[in-house]
CSV table of C-alpha atoms in Angstrom, one decimal:
chain,number,residue,atom,x,y,z
A,1,GLY,CA,-59.5,-7.3,42.2
A,2,GLU,CA,-62.3,-5.0,40.9
A,3,ASP,CA,-64.3,-3.4,43.7
A,4,VAL,CA,-66.3,-0.2,44.0
A,5,GLU,CA,-67.3,1.2,47.4
A,6,GLN,CA,-69.8,3.8,48.5
A,7,SER,CA,-71.2,5.1,51.7
A,8,LEU,CA,-74.6,3.6,52.3
A,9,PHE,CA,-76.7,6.6,53.3
A,10,LEU,CA,-76.9,10.4,52.9
A,11,SER,CA,-79.6,12.7,54.3
A,12,VAL,CA,-79.9,16.3,53.1
A,13,ARG,CA,-82.4,19.1,53.3
A,14,GLU,CA,-84.3,20.2,50.2
A,15,GLY,CA,-82.3,23.0,48.5
A,16,ASP,CA,-79.0,21.9,49.9
A,17,SER,CA,-76.2,20.3,47.8
A,18,SER,CA,-75.7,16.6,48.0
A,19,VAL,CA,-72.3,15.0,47.6
A,20,ILE,CA,-72.1,11.2,47.0
A,21,ASN,CA,-68.7,9.6,47.1
A,22,CYS,CA,-67.3,6.5,45.5
A,23,THR,CA,-63.9,4.8,45.5
A,24,TYR,CA,-62.9,2.2,42.9
A,25,THR,CA,-59.9,-0.1,42.5
A,26,ASP,CA,-59.3,-0.6,38.8
A,27,SER,CA,-57.1,2.2,37.6
A,28,SER,CA,-57.5,1.0,34.0
A,29,SER,CA,-61.2,1.9,33.9
A,30,THR,CA,-61.8,4.1,30.9
A,31,TYR,CA,-65.2,5.4,31.9
A,32,LEU,CA,-67.0,5.8,35.2
A,33,TYR,CA,-70.7,6.1,35.6
A,34,TRP,CA,-73.5,7.3,37.9
A,35,TYR,CA,-76.8,5.6,37.8
A,36,LYS,CA,-80.0,6.4,39.8
A,37,GLN,CA,-82.5,3.8,41.0
A,38,GLU,CA,-85.9,5.0,42.2
A,39,PRO,CA,-88.0,2.6,44.3
A,40,GLY,CA,-89.3,-0.3,42.2
A,41,ALA,CA,-87.6,1.0,39.1
A,42,GLY,CA,-84.6,0.1,36.9
A,43,LEU,CA,-81.3,1.8,36.7
A,44,GLN,CA,-81.3,5.2,35.0
A,45,LEU,CA,-78.0,6.4,33.6
A,46,LEU,CA,-77.4,9.9,35.0
A,47,THR,CA,-74.0,10.8,33.7
A,48,TYR,CA,-70.5,9.4,32.9
A,49,ILE,CA,-67.0,10.7,32.9
A,50,PHE,CA,-64.0,9.7,30.8
A,51,SER,CA,-61.0,8.8,32.8
A,52,ASN,CA,-58.8,11.6,31.4
A,53,MET,CA,-61.2,14.3,32.7
A,54,ASP,CA,-61.2,15.8,36.2
A,55,MET,CA,-64.7,17.3,36.1
A,56,LYS,CA,-67.9,17.1,34.1
A,57,GLN,CA,-70.9,19.3,34.7
A,58,ASP,CA,-74.4,18.6,33.5
A,59,GLN,CA,-77.1,21.0,34.7
A,60,ARG,CA,-77.4,20.3,38.5
A,61,LEU,CA,-75.0,17.5,38.4
A,62,THR,CA,-71.2,17.8,38.8
A,63,VAL,CA,-68.9,14.8,38.6
A,64,LEU,CA,-65.4,15.1,40.0
A,65,LEU,CA,-62.7,12.5,39.4
A,66,ASN,CA,-59.5,12.1,41.3
A,67,LYS,CA,-57.7,9.4,39.3
A,68,LYS,CA,-54.7,9.4,41.6
A,69,ASP,CA,-56.9,8.6,44.6
A,70,LYS,CA,-59.4,6.5,42.5
A,71,HIS,CA,-62.1,8.7,44.0
A,72,LEU,CA,-65.3,9.7,42.2
A,73,SER,CA,-68.0,12.0,43.5
A,74,LEU,CA,-71.4,13.2,42.3
A,75,ARG,CA,-72.6,16.6,43.5
A,76,ILE,CA,-76.3,17.4,43.1
A,77,ALA,CA,-77.0,21.1,43.4
A,78,ASP,CA,-80.3,22.4,44.9
A,79,THR,CA,-81.4,18.9,45.8
A,80,GLN,CA,-85.1,18.2,45.5
A,81,THR,CA,-87.4,15.6,47.1
A,82,GLY,CA,-87.6,14.0,43.6
A,83,ASP,CA,-83.9,13.3,43.9
A,84,SER,CA,-84.5,10.8,46.7
A,85,ALA,CA,-83.2,7.5,45.3
A,86,ILE,CA,-80.3,5.1,45.4
A,87,TYR,CA,-77.3,6.3,43.5
A,88,PHE,CA,-74.9,3.8,42.1
A,89,CYS,CA,-71.3,4.4,41.0
A,90,ALA,CA,-70.0,2.0,38.3
A,91,GLU,CA,-66.7,1.4,36.6
A,92,SER,CA,-66.0,-0.2,33.3
A,93,PRO,CA,-62.7,-2.1,33.6
A,94,THR,CA,-60.2,-2.4,30.8
A,95,LEU,CA,-61.7,-3.1,27.4
A,96,HIS,CA,-61.3,-6.8,26.6
A,97,GLY,CA,-63.4,-8.9,24.3
A,98,ALA,CA,-66.2,-7.3,22.4
A,99,THR,CA,-68.2,-6.1,25.4
A,100,ASN,CA,-67.5,-4.4,28.7
A,101,LYS,CA,-69.1,-5.4,32.0
A,102,LEU,CA,-70.0,-2.7,34.6
A,103,ILE,CA,-68.8,-3.1,38.2
A,104,PHE,CA,-71.3,-1.5,40.5
A,105,GLY,CA,-70.8,0.0,44.0
A,106,THR,CA,-73.1,-0.8,46.9
A,107,GLY,CA,-75.3,2.2,46.2
A,108,THR,CA,-75.9,5.3,48.3
A,109,LEU,CA,-79.5,5.9,49.5
A,110,LEU,CA,-80.1,9.7,49.3
A,111,ALA,CA,-82.9,10.9,51.5
A,112,VAL,CA,-84.1,14.5,50.9
A,113,GLN,CA,-86.0,16.1,53.8
A,114,PRO,CA,-88.5,18.7,52.9
B,1,GLU,CA,-87.2,8.2,23.8
B,2,PRO,CA,-86.3,4.6,23.1
B,3,GLU,CA,-86.0,2.4,26.1
B,4,VAL,CA,-85.2,-1.2,27.1
B,5,THR,CA,-88.3,-3.2,28.1
B,6,GLN,CA,-88.5,-6.4,30.1
B,7,THR,CA,-91.2,-8.9,30.7
B,8,PRO,CA,-92.6,-10.1,33.0
B,9,SER,CA,-92.2,-7.5,35.7
B,10,HIS,CA,-92.6,-10.2,38.4
B,11,GLN,CA,-92.2,-14.0,38.0
B,12,VAL,CA,-92.9,-16.5,40.8
B,13,THR,CA,-91.8,-20.0,40.2
B,14,GLN,CA,-91.2,-23.3,42.1
B,15,MET,CA,-87.7,-24.5,42.8
B,16,GLY,CA,-86.5,-26.7,40.0
B,17,GLN,CA,-88.6,-25.1,37.3
B,18,GLU,CA,-87.3,-23.4,34.2
B,19,VAL,CA,-87.9,-19.7,33.7
B,20,ILE,CA,-87.3,-17.4,30.7
B,21,LEU,CA,-86.9,-13.7,31.2
B,22,ARG,CA,-87.4,-11.6,28.2
B,23,CYS,CA,-85.9,-8.3,27.2
B,24,VAL,CA,-86.3,-6.0,24.2
B,25,PRO,CA,-83.2,-3.9,23.8
B,26,ILE,CA,-83.1,-0.5,22.1
B,27,SER,CA,-83.5,-1.2,18.4
B,28,ASN,CA,-80.1,0.0,17.0
B,29,HIS,CA,-78.0,-1.4,19.9
B,30,LEU,CA,-75.6,-4.2,19.3
B,31,TYR,CA,-74.3,-5.1,22.8
B,32,PHE,CA,-76.6,-6.8,25.3
B,33,TYR,CA,-76.1,-7.6,29.0
B,34,TRP,CA,-77.8,-9.3,31.9
B,35,TYR,CA,-77.2,-8.3,35.5
B,36,ARG,CA,-78.9,-9.3,38.7
B,37,GLN,CA,-79.4,-7.7,42.1
B,38,ILE,CA,-80.2,-9.9,45.1
B,39,LEU,CA,-82.2,-7.9,47.6
B,40,GLY,CA,-79.9,-5.6,49.6
B,41,GLN,CA,-76.8,-6.5,47.6
B,42,LYS,CA,-74.8,-5.0,44.7
B,43,VAL,CA,-75.9,-5.2,41.1
B,44,GLU,CA,-73.8,-8.0,39.7
B,45,PHE,CA,-72.8,-8.7,36.1
B,46,LEU,CA,-74.0,-12.0,34.6
B,47,VAL,CA,-73.3,-12.1,30.9
B,48,SER,CA,-72.6,-10.0,27.9
B,49,PHE,CA,-73.6,-10.8,24.3
B,50,TYR,CA,-72.5,-9.5,20.9
B,51,ASN,CA,-72.7,-10.7,17.4
B,52,ASN,CA,-74.9,-13.7,18.4
B,53,GLU,CA,-72.5,-15.1,20.9
B,54,ILE,CA,-71.6,-14.7,24.5
B,55,SER,CA,-68.7,-12.2,24.9
B,56,GLU,CA,-68.1,-12.5,28.6
B,57,LYS,CA,-69.7,-14.3,31.5
B,58,SER,CA,-69.3,-14.2,35.3
B,59,GLU,CA,-68.8,-17.0,37.7
B,60,ILE,CA,-72.5,-16.8,38.6
B,61,PHE,CA,-73.4,-17.7,35.0
B,62,ASP,CA,-73.0,-21.4,35.2
B,63,ASP,CA,-74.5,-24.2,33.1
B,64,GLN,CA,-78.0,-23.5,34.5
B,65,PHE,CA,-78.1,-20.2,32.6
B,66,SER,CA,-78.3,-19.5,28.9
B,67,VAL,CA,-79.0,-16.5,26.7
B,68,GLU,CA,-80.4,-16.2,23.3
B,69,ARG,CA,-81.4,-13.7,20.7
B,70,PRO,CA,-84.1,-15.7,19.0
B,71,ASP,CA,-85.1,-12.9,16.6
B,72,GLY,CA,-84.1,-9.4,15.7
B,73,SER,CA,-85.7,-7.8,18.7
B,74,ASN,CA,-85.7,-10.1,21.8
B,75,PHE,CA,-82.9,-11.1,24.1
B,76,THR,CA,-83.7,-13.8,26.6
B,77,LEU,CA,-82.2,-15.2,29.8
B,78,LYS,CA,-83.1,-18.8,30.6
B,79,ILE,CA,-82.6,-20.5,34.0
B,80,ARG,CA,-83.0,-24.2,33.5
B,81,SER,CA,-83.6,-25.4,37.1
B,82,THR,CA,-84.2,-22.5,39.4
B,83,LYS,CA,-82.8,-22.5,43.0
B,84,LEU,CA,-83.9,-20.5,45.9
B,85,GLU,CA,-80.8,-18.4,45.7
B,86,ASP,CA,-81.7,-17.3,42.1
B,87,SER,CA,-84.4,-15.1,43.6
B,88,ALA,CA,-83.3,-11.6,42.6
B,89,MET,CA,-84.1,-8.6,40.3
B,90,TYR,CA,-82.8,-9.3,36.9
B,91,PHE,CA,-81.8,-6.4,34.7
B,92,CYS,CA,-81.3,-6.4,31.0
B,93,ALA,CA,-79.1,-3.6,29.4
B,94,SER,CA,-78.1,-2.7,26.0
B,95,SER,CA,-75.5,-0.4,24.5
B,96,GLU,CA,-74.8,1.0,21.1
B,97,ASP,CA,-71.2,2.0,21.5
B,98,ARG,CA,-68.7,-0.3,23.1
B,99,VAL,CA,-66.2,2.5,23.6
B,100,THR,CA,-68.2,4.7,25.9
B,101,ASP,CA,-70.3,1.7,26.8
B,102,THR,CA,-73.2,3.7,28.1
B,103,GLN,CA,-75.5,0.9,29.0
B,104,TYR,CA,-79.2,1.5,29.2
B,105,PHE,CA,-81.1,-0.6,31.6
B,106,GLY,CA,-84.6,-2.0,31.6
B,107,PRO,CA,-86.9,-1.8,34.6
B,108,GLY,CA,-86.0,-5.3,35.7
B,109,THR,CA,-87.8,-8.6,36.3
B,110,ARG,CA,-88.3,-9.6,39.9
B,111,LEU,CA,-87.8,-13.4,40.1
B,112,THR,CA,-89.1,-15.2,43.2
B,113,VAL,CA,-88.2,-18.8,43.6
B,114,LEU,CA,-90.3,-20.7,46.2
């Protein structure tokens, strides 16, 4: 079945790099996404990667995709206290019908220590 | 920058009452979604909507739930007879492009059923 797993918690020091990992089960997923949720706020789309790509870089964010192992990671360079939030990985299973639901992971709470 | 808006931000209701959660998707988007997040749990897909009809719904979306696009801007989720277990954060999302399916989320409505 469709399932997305993430580690629950990551603590880093300000200025260090953060790496948040995710594993998914549906190998047919065409796109994979990273969302950020700050306390009391909605889900903010950070970035996404097409399944035929291995890597995507967007400023401080680097997404790595290992399709063979069904492993996705998000690296945040020079992590700042403002990056403290919950990060959700999501997959979009095979297109069927007119729309496509997102399957979310459990979320990883990133705590950045000053 | 255009954004998805939701009202109210917090709704408190008595068990058995009907509630309507409202969303205004981004204006040129054609695909609409509702998700929910029970406290401490994953974000779960409820329903997707396109071309004035439901495209896909999850097992959670039973006969107590309905969606409607009453005019050109609003997208509503109605729960006919709320149960305690309906207490959750409800997120609306919209997307312009079904292929990349980058879904943009609203800030959510926190529903508390007493």
